[in-house]
Short mmCIF file of N, CA and C in Angstrom, two decimals:
data_model
loop_
_atom_site.label_atom_id
_atom_site.label_comp_id
_atom_site.label_asym_id
_atom_site.label_seq_id
_atom_site.Cartn_x
_atom_site.Cartn_y
_atom_site.Cartn_z
N MET A 1 1.79 -11.43 -15.07
CA MET A 1 2.53 -11.25 -13.84
C MET A 1 2.38 -10.12 -13.06
N ASN A 2 2.12 -9.03 -13.63
CA ASN A 2 2.05 -7.52 -13.02
C ASN A 2 0.77 -7.67 -12.32
N TRP A 3 -0.39 -8.35 -12.55
CA TRP A 3 -1.48 -8.39 -11.77
C TRP A 3 -1.23 -9.26 -10.74
N ILE A 4 -0.44 -10.37 -10.53
CA ILE A 4 -0.16 -11.18 -9.53
C ILE A 4 0.50 -10.15 -8.37
N LEU A 5 1.56 -9.34 -8.95
CA LEU A 5 2.49 -8.29 -8.05
C LEU A 5 1.37 -7.55 -7.32
N LEU A 6 0.52 -7.23 -8.19
CA LEU A 6 -0.32 -6.04 -7.65
C LEU A 6 -1.20 -6.73 -6.60
N ILE A 7 -1.65 -7.83 -6.66
CA ILE A 7 -2.53 -8.42 -5.67
C ILE A 7 -1.86 -8.75 -4.41
N ILE A 8 -0.46 -9.04 -4.67
CA ILE A 8 0.48 -9.41 -3.63
C ILE A 8 0.71 -8.07 -2.74
N ALA A 9 0.90 -6.91 -3.73
CA ALA A 9 1.36 -5.38 -2.91
C ALA A 9 0.15 -5.26 -2.23
N GLY A 10 -1.29 -5.59 -2.67
CA GLY A 10 -2.44 -5.46 -1.92
C GLY A 10 -2.85 -5.97 -0.73
N LEU A 11 -2.10 -7.47 -0.51
CA LEU A 11 -2.30 -8.05 0.48
C LEU A 11 -1.00 -7.61 1.53
N PHE A 12 -0.04 -6.80 1.16
CA PHE A 12 0.79 -6.41 2.12
C PHE A 12 0.47 -5.18 2.59
N GLU A 13 -0.70 -4.30 1.75
CA GLU A 13 -1.27 -3.22 2.30
C GLU A 13 -2.20 -3.69 3.57
N ILE A 14 -2.87 -4.52 3.30
CA ILE A 14 -3.92 -5.35 4.31
C ILE A 14 -3.02 -5.68 5.68
N ALA A 15 -1.48 -6.24 5.40
CA ALA A 15 -0.92 -6.56 6.61
C ALA A 15 -0.24 -5.44 7.31
N PHE A 16 0.29 -4.29 6.50
CA PHE A 16 0.25 -3.12 7.28
C PHE A 16 -0.62 -2.16 8.09
N ALA A 17 -1.94 -2.51 7.52
CA ALA A 17 -3.33 -2.03 8.33
C ALA A 17 -3.42 -2.93 9.55
N ALA A 18 -3.27 -4.05 9.35
CA ALA A 18 -3.31 -5.02 10.46
C ALA A 18 -2.38 -4.86 11.73
N CYS A 19 -1.15 -4.71 11.07
CA CYS A 19 0.03 -4.18 12.12
C CYS A 19 -0.33 -3.21 12.96
N LEU A 20 -1.06 -2.07 12.40
CA LEU A 20 -1.33 -0.82 13.06
C LEU A 20 -2.37 -1.19 14.09
N GLY A 21 -3.28 -1.84 13.56
CA GLY A 21 -4.40 -2.35 14.71
C GLY A 21 -3.82 -3.23 15.89
N LYS A 22 -2.74 -4.05 15.64
CA LYS A 22 -2.46 -5.08 16.60
C LYS A 22 -1.47 -4.03 17.54
N ALA A 23 -0.82 -3.16 16.85
CA ALA A 23 0.24 -2.23 17.70
C ALA A 23 -0.86 -1.35 18.84
N LYS A 24 -1.86 -1.05 18.10
CA LYS A 24 -2.72 -0.07 19.15
C LYS A 24 -3.23 -0.85 20.12
N GLU A 25 -3.43 -2.36 20.17
CA GLU A 25 -3.90 -3.23 21.33
C GLU A 25 -2.53 -3.68 22.25
N SER A 26 -1.45 -3.53 21.77
CA SER A 26 -0.20 -4.03 22.50
C SER A 26 0.36 -3.03 23.38
N THR A 27 1.22 -3.67 24.21
CA THR A 27 1.96 -2.58 25.01
C THR A 27 3.22 -3.20 25.31
N GLY A 28 4.19 -2.19 25.65
CA GLY A 28 5.72 -2.52 25.88
C GLY A 28 6.23 -3.04 24.45
N PRO A 29 7.58 -3.86 24.49
CA PRO A 29 8.32 -4.22 23.32
C PRO A 29 7.57 -4.48 22.07
N GLU A 30 6.25 -5.20 22.48
CA GLU A 30 5.45 -6.07 21.57
C GLU A 30 4.97 -4.83 20.70
N THR A 31 4.60 -3.83 21.00
CA THR A 31 4.34 -2.68 20.26
C THR A 31 5.44 -1.95 18.93
N THR A 32 6.40 -2.23 19.44
CA THR A 32 7.73 -1.96 18.52
C THR A 32 7.82 -2.86 17.52
N TYR A 33 7.42 -4.20 18.08
CA TYR A 33 7.60 -5.37 16.60
C TYR A 33 6.59 -5.14 15.81
N TRP A 34 5.21 -4.77 16.31
CA TRP A 34 4.16 -4.35 15.27
C TRP A 34 4.40 -3.03 14.49
N TYR A 35 5.11 -2.18 15.02
CA TYR A 35 5.47 -1.15 14.13
C TYR A 35 6.59 -1.46 13.12
N ILE A 36 7.32 -2.25 13.61
CA ILE A 36 8.55 -2.65 12.65
C ILE A 36 7.66 -3.52 11.44
N GLY A 37 6.91 -4.28 11.92
CA GLY A 37 5.88 -5.08 10.78
C GLY A 37 5.43 -4.36 9.91
N PHE A 38 4.61 -2.82 10.53
CA PHE A 38 4.03 -2.22 9.58
C PHE A 38 5.03 -1.63 8.52
N LEU A 39 6.11 -0.93 9.19
CA LEU A 39 7.11 -0.59 8.18
C LEU A 39 7.64 -1.37 7.07
N LEU A 40 7.89 -2.59 7.27
CA LEU A 40 8.18 -3.63 6.26
C LEU A 40 7.36 -3.84 5.36
N CYS A 41 6.03 -4.07 5.82
CA CYS A 41 4.82 -4.52 5.01
C CYS A 41 4.54 -3.20 3.95
N LEU A 42 4.79 -1.68 4.57
CA LEU A 42 4.54 -0.62 3.96
C LEU A 42 5.55 -0.82 2.80
N ALA A 43 6.78 -1.09 3.16
CA ALA A 43 8.02 -0.82 2.18
C ALA A 43 7.66 -1.68 1.08
N ILE A 44 7.40 -3.11 1.38
CA ILE A 44 7.08 -3.87 0.30
C ILE A 44 6.03 -3.78 -0.57
N SER A 45 4.93 -3.22 0.01
CA SER A 45 3.72 -2.85 -0.61
C SER A 45 4.10 -1.75 -1.58
N MET A 46 5.03 -0.84 -0.86
CA MET A 46 5.03 0.40 -2.08
C MET A 46 6.14 0.14 -3.09
N TYR A 47 6.74 -0.82 -2.89
CA TYR A 47 7.81 -1.29 -3.81
C TYR A 47 7.18 -1.98 -4.85
N LEU A 48 6.26 -2.97 -4.53
CA LEU A 48 5.41 -3.60 -5.74
C LEU A 48 4.54 -2.94 -6.51
N LEU A 49 4.00 -2.19 -5.69
CA LEU A 49 3.16 -0.98 -6.59
C LEU A 49 4.05 -0.14 -7.41
N VAL A 50 4.97 0.44 -7.21
CA VAL A 50 5.91 1.09 -7.79
C VAL A 50 6.34 0.27 -9.23
N LYS A 51 6.64 -1.06 -8.98
CA LYS A 51 7.05 -2.01 -9.86
C LYS A 51 5.97 -2.09 -10.99
N VAL A 52 4.65 -2.22 -10.52
CA VAL A 52 3.62 -2.85 -11.47
C VAL A 52 3.09 -1.41 -12.20
N THR A 53 3.09 -0.12 -11.66
CA THR A 53 2.85 0.94 -12.24
C THR A 53 3.76 1.29 -13.52
N GLN A 54 4.94 0.54 -13.73
CA GLN A 54 5.69 0.67 -14.88
C GLN A 54 5.03 -0.04 -16.01
N GLU A 55 3.98 -0.89 -16.00
CA GLU A 55 3.46 -1.71 -17.05
C GLU A 55 2.14 -1.29 -17.08
N LEU A 56 1.49 -1.08 -16.15
CA LEU A 56 -0.11 -1.18 -15.78
C LEU A 56 -0.36 0.24 -15.78
N PRO A 57 -1.57 0.54 -16.24
CA PRO A 57 -2.12 2.10 -16.21
C PRO A 57 -2.13 2.64 -14.57
N ILE A 58 -1.67 3.66 -14.45
CA ILE A 58 -1.45 3.93 -12.76
C ILE A 58 -2.77 4.34 -12.36
N GLY A 59 -3.79 4.57 -12.86
CA GLY A 59 -4.96 4.78 -12.42
C GLY A 59 -5.64 3.47 -11.86
N THR A 60 -5.61 2.68 -12.78
CA THR A 60 -6.10 0.99 -12.78
C THR A 60 -5.46 0.58 -11.64
N ALA A 61 -3.97 0.43 -11.62
CA ALA A 61 -3.25 -0.11 -10.78
C ALA A 61 -3.42 0.35 -9.27
N TYR A 62 -3.55 1.77 -9.07
CA TYR A 62 -3.89 2.40 -7.54
C TYR A 62 -5.07 2.06 -7.28
N ALA A 63 -6.18 2.09 -7.97
CA ALA A 63 -7.55 1.58 -7.59
C ALA A 63 -7.72 0.40 -7.04
N VAL A 64 -7.08 -0.53 -7.90
CA VAL A 64 -7.04 -1.90 -7.61
C VAL A 64 -6.26 -2.30 -6.33
N TRP A 65 -5.14 -1.60 -6.06
CA TRP A 65 -4.29 -1.74 -4.88
C TRP A 65 -5.24 -1.19 -3.63
N THR A 66 -5.72 0.12 -3.70
CA THR A 66 -6.63 0.26 -2.58
C THR A 66 -7.67 -0.34 -2.45
N GLY A 67 -8.53 -0.75 -3.53
CA GLY A 67 -9.44 -1.41 -3.35
C GLY A 67 -9.29 -3.04 -2.49
N ILE A 68 -8.03 -3.57 -2.94
CA ILE A 68 -7.79 -4.75 -2.14
C ILE A 68 -7.28 -4.53 -0.94
N GLY A 69 -6.71 -3.59 -0.40
CA GLY A 69 -6.37 -3.05 1.00
C GLY A 69 -7.50 -2.67 1.55
N ALA A 70 -8.59 -1.77 1.01
CA ALA A 70 -9.96 -1.62 1.74
C ALA A 70 -10.61 -2.79 2.03
N VAL A 71 -10.82 -3.71 1.27
CA VAL A 71 -11.67 -4.85 1.30
C VAL A 71 -11.22 -5.73 2.36
N GLY A 72 -9.84 -5.88 2.20
CA GLY A 72 -9.03 -6.71 2.95
C GLY A 72 -8.93 -6.10 4.42
N THR A 73 -8.70 -5.30 4.81
CA THR A 73 -8.59 -4.30 6.06
C THR A 73 -10.36 -4.22 6.77
N VAL A 74 -11.22 -4.26 5.66
CA VAL A 74 -12.54 -4.27 6.66
C VAL A 74 -12.80 -5.69 7.15
N LEU A 75 -12.08 -6.83 5.96
CA LEU A 75 -12.38 -8.23 6.26
C LEU A 75 -11.71 -8.50 7.89
N VAL A 76 -10.25 -8.10 7.93
CA VAL A 76 -9.48 -8.20 9.01
C VAL A 76 -10.03 -7.74 10.09
N GLY A 77 -10.87 -6.24 9.91
CA GLY A 77 -11.23 -5.82 11.10
C GLY A 77 -12.57 -6.60 11.73
N ILE A 78 -13.23 -7.17 10.94
CA ILE A 78 -14.26 -7.95 11.41
C ILE A 78 -13.95 -9.11 11.80
N PHE A 79 -12.97 -9.92 11.16
CA PHE A 79 -12.69 -11.57 11.79
C PHE A 79 -11.53 -11.42 12.71
N VAL A 80 -10.45 -10.19 12.68
CA VAL A 80 -9.57 -10.40 13.94
C VAL A 80 -9.85 -9.59 15.16
N PHE A 81 -10.28 -8.19 14.67
CA PHE A 81 -10.45 -7.19 15.70
C PHE A 81 -12.20 -7.01 15.92
N LYS A 82 -12.65 -7.99 15.62
CA LYS A 82 -14.25 -8.24 16.09
C LYS A 82 -15.27 -6.70 15.77
N GLU A 83 -15.02 -6.36 14.55
CA GLU A 83 -15.71 -4.95 14.34
C GLU A 83 -17.15 -5.64 13.75
N PRO A 84 -18.07 -4.78 13.78
CA PRO A 84 -19.44 -5.35 13.36
C PRO A 84 -19.45 -5.62 11.76
N ALA A 85 -20.42 -6.62 11.56
CA ALA A 85 -20.45 -7.09 10.00
C ALA A 85 -21.79 -6.63 9.98
N THR A 86 -22.34 -5.44 9.74
CA THR A 86 -23.70 -5.15 9.41
C THR A 86 -23.92 -5.18 7.96
N PHE A 87 -25.14 -5.19 7.65
CA PHE A 87 -25.53 -5.58 6.35
C PHE A 87 -25.07 -4.46 5.41
N TRP A 88 -25.16 -3.17 5.64
CA TRP A 88 -24.79 -2.17 4.88
C TRP A 88 -23.11 -2.00 4.72
N ARG A 89 -22.48 -2.45 5.65
CA ARG A 89 -20.88 -2.61 5.50
C ARG A 89 -20.60 -3.68 4.50
N LEU A 90 -21.22 -4.72 4.56
CA LEU A 90 -20.89 -6.01 3.88
C LEU A 90 -21.54 -5.43 2.27
N PHE A 91 -22.55 -4.87 2.19
CA PHE A 91 -23.14 -4.49 1.13
C PHE A 91 -22.42 -3.49 0.26
N PHE A 92 -21.56 -2.57 0.81
CA PHE A 92 -20.80 -1.54 0.17
C PHE A 92 -19.37 -2.16 -0.03
N ILE A 93 -18.95 -3.20 0.94
CA ILE A 93 -17.56 -4.03 0.31
C ILE A 93 -18.01 -4.73 -0.83
N SER A 94 -19.17 -5.19 -0.96
CA SER A 94 -19.44 -6.05 -2.28
C SER A 94 -19.17 -5.05 -3.47
N THR A 95 -19.71 -3.83 -3.38
CA THR A 95 -19.62 -2.96 -4.53
C THR A 95 -18.31 -2.83 -4.76
N LEU A 96 -17.53 -2.41 -3.72
CA LEU A 96 -16.23 -2.26 -3.87
C LEU A 96 -15.65 -3.30 -4.36
N ILE A 97 -15.84 -4.50 -4.28
CA ILE A 97 -15.24 -5.62 -5.05
C ILE A 97 -15.79 -5.83 -6.38
N MET A 98 -16.87 -5.48 -6.61
CA MET A 98 -17.29 -5.43 -8.07
C MET A 98 -16.82 -4.51 -8.86
N SER A 99 -16.48 -3.35 -8.19
CA SER A 99 -15.59 -2.33 -8.99
C SER A 99 -14.37 -2.52 -9.32
N ILE A 100 -13.73 -3.32 -8.50
CA ILE A 100 -12.15 -3.62 -8.62
C ILE A 100 -12.21 -4.66 -9.99
N VAL A 101 -13.02 -5.60 -9.84
CA VAL A 101 -13.06 -6.53 -10.77
C VAL A 101 -13.49 -5.96 -12.19
N GLY A 102 -14.33 -5.17 -12.28
CA GLY A 102 -14.75 -4.22 -13.29
C GLY A 102 -13.55 -3.58 -14.10
N LEU A 103 -12.90 -2.88 -12.88
CA LEU A 103 -11.45 -2.29 -13.40
C LEU A 103 -10.63 -3.16 -14.12
N LYS A 104 -10.14 -4.21 -13.44
CA LYS A 104 -9.32 -5.29 -14.28
C LYS A 104 -9.61 -5.58 -15.48
N PHE A 105 -11.09 -5.58 -15.90
CA PHE A 105 -11.33 -6.15 -17.15
C PHE A 105 -11.52 -5.10 -18.12
N VAL A 106 -11.60 -3.91 -17.79
CA VAL A 106 -11.54 -2.83 -18.73
C VAL A 106 -10.13 -2.15 -18.99
N ALA A 107 -9.19 -2.71 -18.11
CA ALA A 107 -7.87 -2.24 -18.21
C ALA A 107 -7.10 -2.82 -19.56
N ASN A 108 -6.06 -1.95 -20.22
CA ASN A 108 -5.62 -2.43 -21.49
C ASN A 108 -4.49 -3.49 -21.10
#
């Protein structure tokens, strides 16, 4: 169950980063809504991270959480914000994914 909560926490990390990107693109009251979304997603993500670190090793949990956030945020950048999807960018994201999977397998 903790691994599922950790994945959900990582998804909320992606969401808070996406909210920051959308806030940057918006104007007027819409910007405020994106910042509120950022704060909500940040709070949920941090709460879940704290909860899972009570059972999972902190080093592994934090690395997986940040890895999910990093990979997801790059993918959101590519698909939502039209950032470039170069070979090297995708190559290094792939190595990050392999590292996250590897950490999960060696965690107790």
